[in-house]
């Protein structure tokens, strides 16, 4: 699965400000270059309610240092956050950043070129589980399937698998310990005492919001089939963010019936 991002709201700046480049309409800016001792400046508008913000640079040659500051240009001595590793692989990752205009400065410790600048934000909130189940049940209602009920064993199984994927940097149905979907759900006691049962699981990585991951699943026939399966009665879901992992955002849904 490709890595997916959610773009921030970007602003435009008049070119009367020397050295300032407007970052407009995209989450990436490519092929940035600058000579030793000079700066390249960008800005973005951080929305209210942002749960996490990650700004990073990578690629190219030379040595660029990353500085962030509200609500004006950063310098090497006045900044909100910074990352000045050797080379061009720098990042700042912050939970619950303030809303407002955030200026991004790339300082050329040594002349650099071909650098990529990227920003990612997520607004996943504390009620994401309710939003997820509501969206699942809305899709089910459109095909006449009954609404799914919360089930604690399924919630636990889903959350543990989301944690596992995020912490071990993978996306798939086989856990880092080799456990299958069935084994994970069985461990939580969901099948205990029942003679007949069924289950399903959806996983995804890279989508920063419930809306984005639900869109991805509904556009995939196999995942959509799980969501709309008329036999399922119970539901659980898990989500884990890990900035150190490749996809950042990791999701899991579990479904079941038993009788």
XYZ file of N, CA, C and O in Angstrom, residues 110-245:
544
model
N 25.167 24.235 5.007
C 26.037 24.138 3.839
C 25.123 24.150 2.617
O 23.962 23.761 2.708
N 25.621 24.624 1.503
C 24.793 24.705 0.302
C 24.082 23.376 0.054
O 24.702 22.307 0.105
N 22.768 23.450 -0.171
C 22.010 22.222 -0.425
C 21.181 22.382 -1.692
O 20.863 23.494 -2.125
N 20.791 21.234 -2.250
C 19.930 21.229 -3.436
C 19.177 19.917 -3.509
O 19.577 18.917 -2.909
N 18.039 19.938 -4.222
C 17.243 18.730 -4.411
C 16.506 18.255 -3.180
O 16.094 17.093 -3.105
N 16.287 19.128 -2.205
C 15.645 18.746 -0.946
C 14.124 18.783 -1.097
O 13.570 19.662 -1.765
N 13.440 17.833 -0.468
C 11.987 17.798 -0.426
C 11.503 18.195 0.963
O 12.035 17.716 1.971
N 10.504 19.062 1.007
C 9.869 19.490 2.258
C 8.453 18.951 2.273
O 7.712 19.086 1.296
N 8.048 18.363 3.390
C 6.749 17.694 3.491
C 6.099 18.036 4.827
O 6.772 18.117 5.851
N 4.780 18.224 4.804
C 4.019 18.430 6.044
C 2.828 17.490 6.070
O 2.170 17.276 5.058
N 2.561 16.926 7.242
C 1.433 16.010 7.433
C 0.729 16.379 8.729
O 1.381 16.645 9.733
N -0.586 16.414 8.701
C -1.334 16.640 9.934
C -2.485 15.658 10.027
O -2.970 15.154 9.007
N -2.872 15.346 11.259
C -4.036 14.496 11.476
C -4.947 15.158 12.495
O -4.488 15.779 13.452
N -6.240 15.006 12.275
C -7.214 15.553 13.207
C -7.979 14.439 13.907
O -9.076 14.656 14.403
N -7.396 13.237 13.913
C -8.050 12.132 14.605
C -8.301 12.519 16.060
O -7.394 12.904 16.774
N -9.527 12.432 16.505
C -9.894 12.918 17.828
C -10.279 11.761 18.742
O -10.268 10.600 18.345
N -10.613 12.081 19.958
C -10.907 11.053 20.951
C -12.179 10.289 20.625
O -12.413 9.227 21.184
N -13.027 10.807 19.739
C -14.270 10.116 19.406
C -14.174 9.412 18.059
O -15.186 9.153 17.415
N -12.943 9.086 17.618
C -12.790 8.458 16.315
C -13.478 7.094 16.259
O -13.964 6.692 15.190
N -13.528 6.373 17.384
C -14.196 5.062 17.369
C -15.684 5.204 17.075
O -16.248 4.425 16.297
N -16.314 6.192 17.690
C -17.742 6.428 17.419
C -17.947 6.815 15.964
O -18.882 6.330 15.306
N -17.072 7.672 15.456
C -17.186 8.064 14.043
C -17.017 6.855 13.139
O -17.751 6.695 12.153
N -16.068 5.995 13.447
C -15.831 4.810 12.633
C -17.062 3.912 12.600
O -17.518 3.484 11.535
N -17.620 3.602 13.773
C -18.781 2.714 13.801
C -19.977 3.363 13.114
O -20.740 2.681 12.421
N -20.156 4.670 13.301
C -21.268 5.358 12.638
C -21.143 5.275 11.127
O -22.143 5.073 10.415
N -19.929 5.421 10.630
C -19.733 5.339 9.176
C -19.963 3.918 8.672
O -20.536 3.717 7.594
N -19.504 2.926 9.427
C -19.745 1.538 9.053
C -21.248 1.250 9.015
O -21.770 0.678 8.049
N -21.945 1.663 10.055
C -23.375 1.379 10.110
C -24.177 2.174 9.083
O -25.220 1.718 8.610
N -23.701 3.350 8.727
C -24.355 4.092 7.648
C -24.247 3.323 6.334
O -25.242 3.178 5.598
N -23.055 2.810 6.031
C -22.886 2.051 4.793
C -23.742 0.785 4.820
O -24.328 0.398 3.795
N -23.857 0.157 5.965
C -24.678 -1.048 6.084
C -26.165 -0.722 5.901
O -26.910 -1.492 5.282
N -26.575 0.417 6.429
C -27.985 0.795 6.302
C -28.389 0.988 4.849
O -29.551 0.781 4.485
N -27.445 1.359 4.014
C -27.736 1.605 2.603
C -28.035 0.313 1.843
O -28.634 0.357 0.761
N -27.615 -0.826 2.399
C -27.877 -2.108 1.733
C -28.814 -2.982 2.560
O -28.983 -4.172 2.275
N -29.408 -2.406 3.609
C -30.376 -3.139 4.418
C -29.776 -4.061 5.452
O -30.493 -4.902 6.017
N -28.470 -3.931 5.743
C -27.830 -4.763 6.768
C -28.045 -4.140 8.144
O -28.105 -2.922 8.288
N -28.138 -4.988 9.159
C -28.380 -4.490 10.509
C -27.159 -3.743 11.017
O -26.018 -3.990 10.594
N -27.376 -2.825 11.950
C -26.287 -2.072 12.560
C -25.444 -2.994 13.440
O -25.971 -3.897 14.105
N -24.137 -2.764 13.458
C -23.229 -3.546 14.283
C -23.128 -2.952 15.679
O -23.134 -1.737 15.858
N -23.013 -3.837 16.668
C -22.884 -3.421 18.066
C -21.423 -3.474 18.495
O -20.643 -4.305 18.006
N -21.052 -2.572 19.431
C -19.717 -2.631 20.010
C -19.526 -3.970 20.712
O -20.426 -4.470 21.388
N -18.346 -4.529 20.582
C -18.008 -5.758 21.283
C -16.609 -5.615 21.859
O -15.648 -5.417 21.104
N -16.489 -5.721 23.174
C -15.208 -5.469 23.834
C -14.087 -6.389 23.363
O -12.970 -5.921 23.104
N -14.300 -7.716 23.243
C -13.223 -8.564 22.736
C -12.753 -8.162 21.336
O -11.547 -8.187 21.051
N -13.692 -7.770 20.460
C -13.303 -7.361 19.115
C -12.564 -6.024 19.131
O -11.619 -5.816 18.366
N -13.008 -5.105 19.999
C -12.298 -3.830 20.140
C -10.862 -4.078 20.597
O -9.904 -3.506 20.053
N -10.689 -4.935 21.594
C -9.356 -5.222 22.121
C -8.475 -5.871 21.072
O -7.300 -5.499 20.909
N -9.028 -6.847 20.339
C -8.254 -7.521 19.297
C -7.806 -6.531 18.229
O -6.656 -6.564 17.769
N -8.706 -5.631 17.831
C -8.379 -4.652 16.794
C -7.318 -3.666 17.276
O -6.375 -3.336 16.554
N -7.477 -3.186 18.507
C -6.523 -2.198 19.021
C -5.131 -2.797 19.198
O -4.120 -2.166 18.866
N -5.072 -4.022 19.692
C -3.773 -4.670 19.872
C -3.079 -4.885 18.533
O -1.853 -4.750 18.422
N -3.860 -5.196 17.490
C -3.234 -5.405 16.185
C -2.790 -4.083 15.570
O -1.722 -4.017 14.946
N -3.577 -3.017 15.753
C -3.143 -1.698 15.281
C -1.841 -1.290 15.972
O -0.912 -0.769 15.340
N -1.771 -1.523 17.278
C -0.541 -1.233 18.021
C 0.631 -2.024 17.456
O 1.740 -1.496 17.285
N 0.393 -3.302 17.198
C 1.438 -4.188 16.703
C 1.969 -3.707 15.356
O 3.190 -3.639 15.136
N 1.066 -3.349 14.447
C 1.495 -2.871 13.124
C 2.305 -1.586 13.235
O 3.335 -1.430 12.567
N 1.825 -0.660 14.072
C 2.511 0.625 14.194
C 3.886 0.475 14.841
O 4.855 1.113 14.419
N 3.974 -0.353 15.854
C 5.229 -0.493 16.593
C 6.251 -1.358 15.860
O 7.455 -1.212 16.074
N 5.755 -2.264 14.985
C 6.671 -3.141 14.256
C 6.730 -2.805 12.764
O 7.278 -3.578 11.983
N 6.126 -1.686 12.393
C 6.314 -1.110 11.059
C 5.881 -2.049 9.930
O 6.653 -2.337 9.012
N 4.631 -2.516 9.989
C 4.112 -3.347 8.905
C 2.607 -3.147 8.805
O 1.970 -2.605 9.713
N 2.030 -3.578 7.699
C 0.582 -3.566 7.526
C 0.172 -4.896 6.926
O 0.602 -5.249 5.823
N -0.628 -5.665 7.657
C -1.038 -6.974 7.171
C -1.876 -7.692 8.204
O -2.123 -7.187 9.306
N -2.312 -8.892 7.863
C -3.201 -9.656 8.739
C -2.459 -10.651 9.632
O -3.056 -11.214 10.554
N -1.197 -10.877 9.381
C -0.400 -11.757 10.237
C 0.400 -10.901 11.212
O 1.168 -10.022 10.795
N 0.211 -11.131 12.517
C 0.869 -10.322 13.526
C 2.363 -10.554 13.579
O 2.890 -11.520 13.009
N 3.062 -9.690 14.283
C 4.517 -9.829 14.411
C 4.894 -11.120 15.125
O 6.019 -11.608 14.980
N 3.960 -11.681 15.894
C 4.194 -12.958 16.569
C 3.676 -14.142 15.767
O 3.675 -15.275 16.260
N 3.223 -13.893 14.529
C 2.698 -14.953 13.682
C 1.221 -15.229 13.854
O 0.665 -16.101 13.165
N 0.561 -14.501 14.752
C -0.853 -14.752 15.020
C -1.722 -14.342 13.839
O -1.497 -13.309 13.202
N -2.751 -15.148 13.563
C -3.732 -14.842 12.519
C -4.864 -14.016 13.107
O -4.960 -13.823 14.326
N -5.742 -13.545 12.239
C -6.937 -12.828 12.705
C -7.726 -13.694 13.673
O -8.144 -13.230 14.745
N -7.941 -14.961 13.305
C -8.687 -15.881 14.173
C -8.041 -15.981 15.544
O -8.721 -15.892 16.582
N -6.724 -16.145 15.582
C -6.026 -16.303 16.856
C -6.168 -15.061 17.726
O -6.406 -15.155 18.942
N -6.045 -13.889 17.120
C -6.162 -12.651 17.899
C -7.546 -12.515 18.522
O -7.682 -12.102 19.691
N -8.571 -12.827 17.750
C -9.939 -12.726 18.273
C -10.198 -13.822 19.301
O -10.824 -13.584 20.343
N -9.690 -15.013 19.030
C -9.857 -16.128 19.973
C -9.207 -15.808 21.320
O -9.767 -16.140 22.382
N -8.054 -15.188 21.305
C -7.355 -14.852 22.543
C -8.199 -13.964 23.448
O -8.039 -13.976 24.672
N -9.085 -13.159 22.861
C -9.921 -12.252 23.649
C -11.217 -12.912 24.113
O -12.059 -12.266 24.742
N -11.394 -14.203 23.782
C -12.545 -14.949 24.277
C -13.832 -14.747 23.499
O -14.908 -15.143 23.986
N -13.759 -14.177 22.314
C -14.986 -13.885 21.570
C -15.747 -15.153 21.193
O -16.981 -15.165 21.191
N -15.040 -16.224 20.871
C -15.695 -17.446 20.419
C -16.103 -18.369 21.560
O -16.852 -19.338 21.345
N -15.628 -18.108 22.762
C -15.815 -19.038 23.884
C -17.293 -19.286 24.183
O -18.073 -18.349 24.369
N -17.676 -20.569 24.246
C -19.030 -20.937 24.599
C -20.016 -20.926 23.450
O -21.216 -21.174 23.670
N -19.557 -20.662 22.249
C -20.449 -20.596 21.090
C -20.089 -21.698 20.100
O -18.920 -21.943 19.808
N -21.111 -22.343 19.543
C -20.886 -23.445 18.619
C -20.724 -23.010 17.186
O -20.174 -23.753 16.367
N -21.232 -21.836 16.853
C -21.145 -21.343 15.485
C -20.720 -19.884 15.509
O -21.218 -19.094 16.318
N -19.786 -19.536 14.644
C -19.300 -18.160 14.646
C -18.617 -17.841 13.313
O -18.280 -18.742 12.528
N -18.423 -16.565 13.084
C -17.687 -16.092 11.916
C -16.983 -14.793 12.263
O -17.306 -14.140 13.262
N -16.025 -14.419 11.456
C -15.250 -13.212 11.775
C -14.667 -12.620 10.491
O -14.606 -13.273 9.442
N -14.221 -11.389 10.583
C -13.546 -10.713 9.487
C -12.651 -9.619 10.037
O -12.797 -9.203 11.189
N -11.728 -9.155 9.215
C -10.802 -8.106 9.642
C -10.407 -7.246 8.442
O -10.138 -7.757 7.357
N -10.398 -5.948 8.643
C -9.845 -4.999 7.681
C -8.659 -4.296 8.321
O -8.737 -3.894 9.491
N -7.579 -4.124 7.578
C -6.448 -3.320 8.042
C -6.085 -2.310 6.962
O -6.365 -2.512 5.781
N -5.473 -1.230 7.382
C -5.012 -0.199 6.453
C -3.921 0.610 7.133
O -3.801 0.609 8.358
N -3.149 1.315 6.327
C -2.094 2.165 6.871
C -1.878 3.362 5.959
O -1.958 3.240 4.735
N -1.618 4.498 6.568
C -1.292 5.694 5.818
C -2.376 6.742 5.746
O -2.099 7.892 5.416
N -3.617 6.381 6.052
C -4.715 7.340 5.981
C -4.843 8.065 7.323
O -4.979 7.423 8.358
N -4.834 9.403 7.319
C -4.755 10.134 8.583
C -6.082 10.352 9.292
O -6.087 10.827 10.424
N -7.207 10.029 8.667
C -8.502 10.269 9.289
C -9.426 9.080 9.075
O -9.207 8.245 8.179
N -10.484 9.008 9.880
C -11.488 7.970 9.716
C -12.124 8.065 8.332
O -12.341 7.057 7.655
N -12.443 9.282 7.898
C -13.065 9.461 6.585
C -12.178 8.916 5.476
O -12.649 8.242 4.544
N -10.874 9.185 5.571
C -9.951 8.734 4.528
C -9.827 7.222 4.496
O -9.829 6.605 3.424
N -9.728 6.594 5.652
C -9.558 5.143 5.660
C -10.859 4.442 5.267
O -10.841 3.413 4.576
N -12.005 4.984 5.650
C -13.274 4.395 5.233
C -13.459 4.503 3.718
O -13.965 3.575 3.074
N -13.047 5.617 3.136
C -13.120 5.758 1.684
C -12.259 4.707 1.004
O -12.675 4.067 0.022
N -11.047 4.503 1.533
C -10.154 3.496 0.957
C -10.774 2.109 1.044
O -10.745 1.332 0.074
N -11.314 1.762 2.195
C -11.926 0.436 2.350
C -13.158 0.258 1.467
O -13.342 -0.800 0.869
N -13.989 1.278 1.367
C -15.198 1.147 0.554
C -14.886 1.092 -0.939
O -15.716 0.651 -1.737
N -13.690 1.521 -1.322
C -13.269 1.428 -2.716
C -12.537 0.122 -3.023
O -12.080 -0.085 -4.143
N -12.421 -0.737 -2.021
C -11.763 -2.033 -2.181
C -12.807 -3.140 -2.008
O -13.415 -3.247 -0.940
N -13.068 -3.946 -3.023
C -14.154 -4.935 -2.945
C -14.083 -5.859 -1.731
O -15.103 -6.116 -1.085
N -12.902 -6.366 -1.411
C -12.793 -7.277 -0.278
C -13.077 -6.614 1.052
O -13.794 -7.169 1.903
N -12.534 -5.415 1.261
C -12.782 -4.696 2.506
C -14.249 -4.258 2.604
O -14.866 -4.327 3.670
N -14.787 -3.813 1.486
C -16.192 -3.408 1.453
C -17.102 -4.577 1.805
O -18.099 -4.413 2.521
N -16.748 -5.772 1.325
C -17.561 -6.959 1.615
C -17.625 -7.235 3.107
O -18.679 -7.637 3.634
N -16.513 -7.045 3.819
C -16.536 -7.209 5.273
C -17.462 -6.195 5.929
O -18.253 -6.527 6.820
N -17.364 -4.945 5.513
C -18.172 -3.878 6.110
C -19.655 -4.128 5.903
O -20.479 -3.864 6.795
N -20.022 -4.673 4.750
C -21.437 -4.848 4.403
C -21.948 -6.262 4.647
O -23.134 -6.539 4.366
N -21.118 -7.145 5.166
C -21.518 -8.542 5.379
C -22.764 -8.619 6.267
O -22.745 -8.194 7.428
N -23.839 -9.199 5.736
C -25.121 -9.214 6.462
C -25.100 -10.176 7.632
O -25.993 -10.127 8.496
N -24.128 -11.062 7.692
C -24.065 -12.022 8.795
C -23.455 -11.431 10.062
O -23.743 -11.903 11.166
N -22.619 -10.429 9.911
C -21.944 -9.877 11.076
C -22.913 -9.103 11.962
O -23.829 -8.434 11.488
N -22.648 -9.193 13.270
C -23.467 -8.487 14.259
C -22.637 -7.629 15.217
O -23.165 -6.707 15.840
N -21.354 -7.947 15.352
C -20.502 -7.282 16.337
C -19.327 -6.592 15.640
O -18.895 -7.000 14.553
N -18.775 -5.570 16.330
C -17.759 -4.733 15.692
C -16.743 -4.236 16.715
O -17.066 -3.988 17.873
N -15.506 -4.087 16.250
C -14.457 -3.439 17.023
C -13.499 -2.737 16.073
O -13.438 -3.084 14.892
N -12.768 -1.758 16.564
C -11.794 -1.073 15.716
C -10.630 -0.578 16.551
O -10.761 -0.351 17.755
N -9.482 -0.418 15.891
C -8.276 0.050 16.557
C -7.531 1.032 15.675
O -7.610 0.963 14.441
N -6.812 1.955 16.317
C -6.027 2.953 15.607
C -4.780 3.261 16.416
O -4.834 3.352 17.642
N -3.641 3.410 15.720
C -2.399 3.774 16.407
C -1.562 4.657 15.472
O -1.402 4.346 14.294
N -1.051 5.763 16.028
C -0.147 6.645 15.298
C 1.269 6.422 15.790
O 1.506 6.325 16.997
N 2.208 6.327 14.840
C 3.621 6.208 15.206
C 4.448 6.941 14.156
O 4.607 6.466 13.025
N 4.969 8.098 14.518
C 5.733 8.908 13.562
C 7.012 8.222 13.112
O 7.560 8.558 12.057
N 7.499 7.261 13.882
C 8.737 6.576 13.527
C 8.508 5.443 12.535
O 9.459 4.910 11.969
N 7.252 5.064 12.311
C 6.931 4.002 11.365
C 6.702 4.582 9.973
O 6.426 5.770 9.808
